PDB file of C-alpha atoms in Angstrom:
ATOM      1  CA  MET A  26      79.298  -7.682  81.057  1.00  0.00           C
ATOM      2  CA  THR A  27      82.871  -7.045  80.076  1.00  0.00           C
ATOM      3  CA  ARG A  28      85.328  -4.481  81.705  1.00  0.00           C
ATOM      4  CA  LYS A  29      86.209  -1.508  79.528  1.00  0.00           C
ATOM      5  CA  ASN A  30      89.815  -1.071  78.431  1.00  0.00           C
ATOM      6  CA  PRO A  31      91.299   1.882  80.487  1.00  0.00           C
ATOM      7  CA  GLY A  32      93.556   2.845  77.621  1.00  0.00           C
ATOM      8  CA  THR A  33      96.562   1.725  75.690  1.00  0.00           C
ATOM      9  CA  LEU A  34     100.142   2.084  77.047  1.00  0.00           C
ATOM     10  CA  ALA A  35     102.573   4.396  75.224  1.00  0.00           C
ATOM     11  CA  PRO A  36     105.187   2.550  73.279  1.00  0.00           C
ATOM     12  CA  TYR A  37     108.617   2.191  74.994  1.00  0.00           C
ATOM     13  CA  ASN A  38     111.060   4.905  73.912  1.00  0.00           C
ATOM     14  CA  PRO A  39     114.691   4.141  74.872  1.00  0.00           C
ATOM     15  CA  GLU A  40     115.890   7.655  74.014  1.00  0.00           C
ATOM     16  CA  ILE A  41     113.634   9.241  76.638  1.00  0.00           C
ATOM     17  CA  GLU A  42     114.935   6.875  79.347  1.00  0.00           C
ATOM     18  CA  ALA A  43     118.532   7.524  78.339  1.00  0.00           C
ATOM     19  CA  SER A  44     117.961  11.284  78.420  1.00  0.00           C
ATOM     20  CA  ALA A  45     116.422  11.053  81.902  1.00  0.00           C
ATOM     21  CA  ARG A  46     119.364   9.025  83.170  1.00  0.00           C
ATOM     22  CA  ARG A  47     121.821  11.556  81.741  1.00  0.00           C
ATOM     23  CA  THR A  48     119.931  14.430  83.381  1.00  0.00           C
ATOM     24  CA  HIS A  49     119.886  12.635  86.755  1.00  0.00           C
ATOM     25  CA  GLY A  50     123.593  11.815  86.516  1.00  0.00           C
ATOM     26  CA  GLU A  51     124.481  15.395  85.598  1.00  0.00           C
ATOM     27  CA  THR A  52     122.498  16.673  88.600  1.00  0.00           C
ATOM     28  CA  LEU A  53     124.377  14.341  90.973  1.00  0.00           C
ATOM     29  CA  ARG A  54     127.744  15.418  89.521  1.00  0.00           C
ATOM     30  CA  ARG A  55     126.913  19.113  90.001  1.00  0.00           C
ATOM     31  CA  LYS A  56     125.867  18.522  93.636  1.00  0.00           C
ATOM     32  CA  LYS A  57     129.097  16.627  94.376  1.00  0.00           C
ATOM     33  CA  GLN A  58     131.143  19.369  92.701  1.00  0.00           C
ATOM     34  CA  GLN A  59     129.405  22.104  94.721  1.00  0.00           C
ATOM     35  CA  GLN A  60     129.954  20.188  97.980  1.00  0.00           C
ATOM     36  CA  SER A  61     133.619  19.670  97.122  1.00  0.00           C
ATOM     37  CA  THR A  62     134.042  23.378  96.322  1.00  0.00           C
ATOM     38  CA  ARG A  63     132.445  24.477  99.619  1.00  0.00           C
ATOM     39  CA  ARG A  64     134.616  22.026 101.560  1.00  0.00           C
ATOM     40  CA  SER A  65     137.776  23.367  99.904  1.00  0.00           C
ATOM     41  CA  GLU A  66     136.791  26.968 100.660  1.00  0.00           C
ATOM     42  CA  GLN A  67     136.159  26.158 104.331  1.00  0.00           C
ATOM     43  CA  GLU A  68     139.531  24.416 104.660  1.00  0.00           C
ATOM     44  CA  SER A  69     141.263  27.372 103.002  1.00  0.00           C
ATOM     45  CA  ILE A  70     139.609  29.848 105.375  1.00  0.00           C
ATOM     46  CA  SER A  71     140.515  27.785 108.447  1.00  0.00           C
ATOM     47  CA  GLU A  72     144.164  27.630 107.340  1.00  0.00           C
ATOM     48  CA  THR A  73     144.578  31.326 106.522  1.00  0.00           C
ATOM     49  CA  THR A  74     142.436  32.925 109.228  1.00  0.00           C
ATOM     50  CA  PRO A  75     144.172  32.999 112.647  1.00  0.00           C
ATOM     51  CA  ILE A  76     142.131  31.918 115.629  1.00  0.00           C
ATOM     52  CA  GLU A  77     141.618  34.871 117.870  1.00  0.00           C
ATOM     53  CA  GLU A  78     142.055  33.967 121.499  1.00  0.00           C
ATOM     54  CA  PRO A  79     139.861  35.836 123.941  1.00  0.00           C
ATOM     55  CA  THR A  80     141.843  38.606 125.537  1.00  0.00           C
ATOM     56  CA  GLN A  81     141.261  39.744 129.064  1.00  0.00           C
ATOM     57  CA  GLU A  82     140.471  43.419 129.086  1.00  0.00           C
ATOM     58  CA  PRO A  83     142.160  45.512 131.750  1.00  0.00           C
ATOM     59  CA  GLU A  84     140.066  46.074 134.812  1.00  0.00           C
ATOM     60  CA  PRO A  85     138.378  49.471 134.567  1.00  0.00           C
ATOM     61  CA  MET A  86     139.511  51.906 137.203  1.00  0.00           C
ATOM     62  CA  ALA A  87     135.896  52.456 138.182  1.00  0.00           C
ATOM     63  CA  ASP A  88     135.615  48.801 139.224  1.00  0.00           C
ATOM     64  CA  GLN A  89     138.567  49.060 141.621  1.00  0.00           C
ATOM     65  CA  THR A  90     137.868  49.909 145.223  1.00  0.00           C
ATOM     66  CA  ILE A  91     139.170  53.083 146.810  1.00  0.00           C
ATOM     67  CA  ARG A  92     141.329  50.977 149.143  1.00  0.00           C
ATOM     68  CA  GLU A  93     142.952  49.228 146.143  1.00  0.00           C
ATOM     69  CA  LEU A  94     143.686  52.553 144.471  1.00  0.00           C
ATOM     70  CA  ASN A  95     145.113  53.989 147.700  1.00  0.00           C
ATOM     71  CA  ALA A  96     147.101  50.878 148.615  1.00  0.00           C
ATOM     72  CA  ALA A  97     150.722  51.578 149.421  1.00  0.00           C
ATOM     73  CA  PRO A  98     153.050  50.522 146.583  1.00  0.00           C
ATOM     74  CA  THR A  99     155.168  47.499 147.397  1.00  0.00           C
ATOM     75  CA  GLY A 100     158.829  46.972 146.640  1.00  0.00           C
ATOM     76  CA  GLN A 101     159.960  50.572 147.031  1.00  0.00           C
ATOM     77  CA  GLN A 102     161.001  52.971 149.765  1.00  0.00           C
ATOM     78  CA  PRO A 103     158.507  55.657 150.844  1.00  0.00           C
ATOM     79  CA  LEU A 104     159.184  59.095 149.404  1.00  0.00           C
ATOM     80  CA  CYS A 105     158.850  60.752 152.812  1.00  0.00           C
ATOM     81  CA  ILE A 106     162.305  59.498 153.890  1.00  0.00           C
ATOM     82  CA  ALA A 107     165.174  61.598 152.531  1.00  0.00           C
ATOM     83  CA  PHE A 108     168.336  59.489 152.585  1.00  0.00           C
ATOM     84  CA  SER A 109     171.661  61.282 152.730  1.00  0.00           C
ATOM     85  CA  GLN A 110     173.855  60.968 149.640  1.00  0.00           C
ATOM     86  CA  GLY A 111     176.815  60.200 151.868  1.00  0.00           C
ATOM     87  CA  ASP A 112     175.187  57.110 153.404  1.00  0.00           C
ATOM     88  CA  THR A 113     177.118  53.877 153.030  1.00  0.00           C
ATOM     89  CA  PRO A 114     175.196  51.558 150.686  1.00  0.00           C
ATOM     90  CA  PHE A 115     174.190  48.214 152.161  1.00  0.00           C
ATOM     91  CA  GLN A 116     171.810  45.415 151.240  1.00  0.00           C
ATOM     92  CA  LEU A 117     168.806  44.505 153.352  1.00  0.00           C
ATOM     93  CA  LYS A 118     168.746  40.738 153.762  1.00  0.00           C
ATOM     94  CA  THR A 119     165.361  39.097 153.303  1.00  0.00           C
ATOM     95  CA  GLY A 120     165.903  36.738 156.223  1.00  0.00           C
ATOM     96  CA  LEU A 121     166.460  39.630 158.623  1.00  0.00           C
ATOM     97  CA  ILE A 122     163.492  41.585 157.287  1.00  0.00           C
ATOM     98  CA  HIS A 123     161.207  38.671 158.126  1.00  0.00           C
ATOM     99  CA  LEU A 124     162.435  38.810 161.739  1.00  0.00           C
ATOM    100  CA  LEU A 125     161.311  42.409 162.220  1.00  0.00           C
ATOM    101  CA  PRO A 126     158.269  43.031 164.440  1.00  0.00           C
ATOM    102  CA  THR A 127     155.090  44.021 162.615  1.00  0.00           C
ATOM    103  CA  PHE A 128     152.847  46.975 163.393  1.00  0.00           C
ATOM    104  CA  ASN A 129     149.473  47.306 161.629  1.00  0.00           C
ATOM    105  CA  GLY A 130     148.177  50.454 163.290  1.00  0.00           C
ATOM    106  CA  LEU A 131     145.365  48.721 165.187  1.00  0.00           C
ATOM    107  CA  PRO A 132     143.995  50.284 168.398  1.00  0.00           C
ATOM    108  CA  THR A 133     145.038  47.204 170.378  1.00  0.00           C
ATOM    109  CA  GLU A 134     148.709  47.553 169.370  1.00  0.00           C
ATOM    110  CA  SER A 135     151.292  49.483 171.362  1.00  0.00           C
ATOM    111  CA  PRO A 136     153.520  51.816 169.307  1.00  0.00           C
ATOM    112  CA  HIS A 137     156.022  52.057 172.177  1.00  0.00           C
ATOM    113  CA  LYS A 138     156.353  48.281 172.329  1.00  0.00           C
ATOM    114  CA  HIS A 139     156.851  48.147 168.576  1.00  0.00           C
ATOM    115  CA  LEU A 140     159.627  50.751 168.702  1.00  0.00           C
ATOM    116  CA  ALA A 141     161.334  48.885 171.558  1.00  0.00           C
ATOM    117  CA  GLU A 142     161.258  45.551 169.714  1.00  0.00           C
ATOM    118  CA  PHE A 143     162.373  47.236 166.498  1.00  0.00           C
ATOM    119  CA  HIS A 144     165.300  48.856 168.317  1.00  0.00           C
ATOM    120  CA  MET A 145     166.392  45.473 169.698  1.00  0.00           C
ATOM    121  CA  MET A 146     166.397  43.908 166.222  1.00  0.00           C
ATOM    122  CA  CYS A 147     168.325  46.790 164.641  1.00  0.00           C
ATOM    123  CA  SER A 148     170.905  46.735 167.438  1.00  0.00           C
ATOM    124  CA  SER A 149     171.709  43.114 166.588  1.00  0.00           C
ATOM    125  CA  MET A 150     172.495  43.884 162.939  1.00  0.00           C
ATOM    126  CA  LYS A 151     175.198  46.461 162.358  1.00  0.00           C
ATOM    127  CA  PRO A 152     176.925  46.258 158.971  1.00  0.00           C
ATOM    128  CA  GLN A 153     180.402  47.732 158.988  1.00  0.00           C
ATOM    129  CA  GLY A 154     180.449  51.439 158.217  1.00  0.00           C
ATOM    130  CA  VAL A 155     176.665  51.816 158.491  1.00  0.00           C
ATOM    131  CA  SER A 156     175.154  53.890 161.291  1.00  0.00           C
ATOM    132  CA  GLU A 157     172.272  52.624 163.393  1.00  0.00           C
ATOM    133  CA  ASP A 158     170.258  55.666 162.344  1.00  0.00           C
ATOM    134  CA  GLN A 159     170.599  54.676 158.686  1.00  0.00           C
ATOM    135  CA  ILE A 160     169.687  51.059 159.415  1.00  0.00           C
ATOM    136  CA  LYS A 161     166.502  52.094 161.219  1.00  0.00           C
ATOM    137  CA  LEU A 162     165.442  54.509 158.485  1.00  0.00           C
ATOM    138  CA  ARG A 163     165.790  51.844 155.806  1.00  0.00           C
ATOM    139  CA  GLU A 164     164.270  48.960 157.760  1.00  0.00           C
ATOM    140  CA  PHE A 165     161.401  50.650 159.576  1.00  0.00           C
ATOM    141  CA  PRO A 166     159.066  50.672 156.515  1.00  0.00           C
ATOM    142  CA  PHE A 167     159.393  46.876 156.366  1.00  0.00           C
ATOM    143  CA  SER A 168     158.122  46.604 159.950  1.00  0.00           C
ATOM    144  CA  LEU A 169     154.818  48.272 159.063  1.00  0.00           C
ATOM    145  CA  ALA A 170     151.785  46.638 157.489  1.00  0.00           C
ATOM    146  CA  GLY A 171     148.193  47.441 156.627  1.00  0.00           C
ATOM    147  CA  MET A 172     146.984  50.918 157.575  1.00  0.00           C
ATOM    148  CA  ALA A 173     150.311  51.835 159.180  1.00  0.00           C
ATOM    149  CA  LYS A 174     152.202  51.187 155.951  1.00  0.00           C
ATOM    150  CA  GLU A 175     149.718  53.267 153.963  1.00  0.00           C
ATOM    151  CA  TRP A 176     150.108  56.097 156.488  1.00  0.00           C
ATOM    152  CA  LEU A 177     153.898  56.123 156.052  1.00  0.00           C
ATOM    153  CA  PHE A 178     153.800  56.074 152.250  1.00  0.00           C
ATOM    154  CA  TYR A 179     151.524  59.104 152.116  1.00  0.00           C
ATOM    155  CA  LEU A 180     153.526  61.391 154.371  1.00  0.00           C
ATOM    156  CA  PRO A 181     154.875  64.523 152.606  1.00  0.00           C
ATOM    157  CA  PRO A 182     157.921  63.773 150.409  1.00  0.00           C
ATOM    158  CA  ASN A 183     161.344  64.365 151.999  1.00  0.00           C
ATOM    159  CA  SER A 184     159.757  65.230 155.361  1.00  0.00           C
ATOM    160  CA  ILE A 185     161.834  62.650 157.292  1.00  0.00           C
ATOM    161  CA  ASN A 186     165.599  63.135 157.558  1.00  0.00           C
ATOM    162  CA  THR A 187     166.569  61.317 160.763  1.00  0.00           C
ATOM    163  CA  TRP A 188     165.374  58.427 162.878  1.00  0.00           C
ATOM    164  CA  ALA A 189     164.320  60.942 165.539  1.00  0.00           C
ATOM    165  CA  ASP A 190     161.996  62.545 162.978  1.00  0.00           C
ATOM    166  CA  LEU A 191     160.492  59.203 161.985  1.00  0.00           C
ATOM    167  CA  SER A 192     159.939  57.925 165.526  1.00  0.00           C
ATOM    168  CA  ARG A 193     158.395  61.265 166.537  1.00  0.00           C
ATOM    169  CA  VAL A 194     155.804  61.359 163.727  1.00  0.00           C
ATOM    170  CA  PHE A 195     155.095  57.674 164.339  1.00  0.00           C
ATOM    171  CA  LEU A 196     154.259  58.288 168.012  1.00  0.00           C
ATOM    172  CA  ASP A 197     152.315  61.447 167.166  1.00  0.00           C
ATOM    173  CA  ARG A 198     150.145  59.374 164.864  1.00  0.00           C
ATOM    174  CA  TYR A 199     149.620  56.272 167.007  1.00  0.00           C
ATOM    175  CA  PHE A 200     150.063  57.702 170.509  1.00  0.00           C
ATOM    176  CA  PRO A 201     148.637  61.237 170.368  1.00  0.00           C
ATOM    177  CA  ALA A 202     148.535  63.639 173.320  1.00  0.00           C
ATOM    178  CA  ALA A 203     144.906  62.783 174.081  1.00  0.00           C
ATOM    179  CA  LYS A 204     145.802  59.142 174.516  1.00  0.00           C
ATOM    180  CA  ALA A 205     148.725  60.042 176.782  1.00  0.00           C
ATOM    181  CA  THR A 206     146.406  62.174 178.941  1.00  0.00           C
ATOM    182  CA  GLU A 207     143.938  59.313 179.249  1.00  0.00           C
ATOM    183  CA  LEU A 208     146.703  56.916 180.255  1.00  0.00           C
ATOM    184  CA  ARG A 209     147.988  59.362 182.871  1.00  0.00           C
ATOM    185  CA  ARG A 210     144.485  59.643 184.298  1.00  0.00           C
ATOM    186  CA  ASN A 211     144.201  55.855 184.499  1.00  0.00           C
ATOM    187  CA  ILE A 212     147.556  55.604 186.285  1.00  0.00           C
ATOM    188  CA  LEU A 213     146.597  58.210 188.867  1.00  0.00           C
ATOM    189  CA  GLY A 214     143.225  56.612 189.451  1.00  0.00           C
ATOM    190  CA  ILE A 215     144.322  52.981 189.700  1.00  0.00           C
ATOM    191  CA  GLN A 216     143.507  51.300 193.009  1.00  0.00           C
ATOM    192  CA  GLN A 217     144.181  47.885 194.431  1.00  0.00           C
ATOM    193  CA  MET A 218     141.099  45.661 194.434  1.00  0.00           C
ATOM    194  CA  HIS A 219     140.035  44.030 197.694  1.00  0.00           C
ATOM    195  CA  ASP A 220     140.658  40.495 196.337  1.00  0.00           C
ATOM    196  CA  GLU A 221     143.862  41.442 194.464  1.00  0.00           C
ATOM    197  CA  SER A 222     147.322  40.659 195.797  1.00  0.00           C
ATOM    198  CA  LEU A 223     150.042  43.286 195.850  1.00  0.00           C
ATOM    199  CA  TYR A 224     151.907  41.422 193.099  1.00  0.00           C
ATOM    200  CA  GLU A 225     148.823  41.310 190.884  1.00  0.00           C
ATOM    201  CA  TYR A 226     148.188  44.980 191.554  1.00  0.00           C
ATOM    202  CA  TRP A 227     151.766  45.872 190.623  1.00  0.00           C
ATOM    203  CA  GLU A 228     151.643  43.826 187.414  1.00  0.00           C
ATOM    204  CA  ARG A 229     148.396  45.510 186.393  1.00  0.00           C
ATOM    205  CA  PHE A 230     149.932  48.889 187.154  1.00  0.00           C
ATOM    206  CA  LYS A 231     152.961  48.194 184.935  1.00  0.00           C
ATOM    207  CA  LYS A 232     150.732  47.312 181.987  1.00  0.00           C
ATOM    208  CA  LEU A 233     149.179  50.780 181.945  1.00  0.00           C
TER     209      LEU A 233
END
């Protein structure tokens, strides 16, 4: 039994093969041209379009704490001190400012001790033609820090005219009458302990 012939092959046509090759070649050329065009457009855009750097937006006021908003401004004299127009101008030296005692307004600090140390420093620096009162008025703000500095900067404008005014409001704020009464009561009620020497008793008395 013989196998049947599945069919005869179509005769070879060179024109069909040539046409297919031309179509394939034209398709490749169009793809390359499109890729080249897209690449040129991307390079042109990258050259002409500036790169925007991320900018840091200002911090909203709502995000700032109340303490930051109320912080005393640095680098300027408080408005509460009214300087006389006839005052002799002089420059505050940074080295001397750093030597000033510092008062932060803490309960453990003594305002009287601060004024005494401040007076000693100001007495050692007397520019020619400048009064000690003027020196103290200009340098006292630099001796304050923290809450004490904020207190000074928010006193009423032009409410301080002399050093006597400034030292008085300073003591009124940090050594009020109630505190003075309590100290007087402690002094009157102090007694020598049974195991305390007279010297120790006297030293404890002087610290009140």
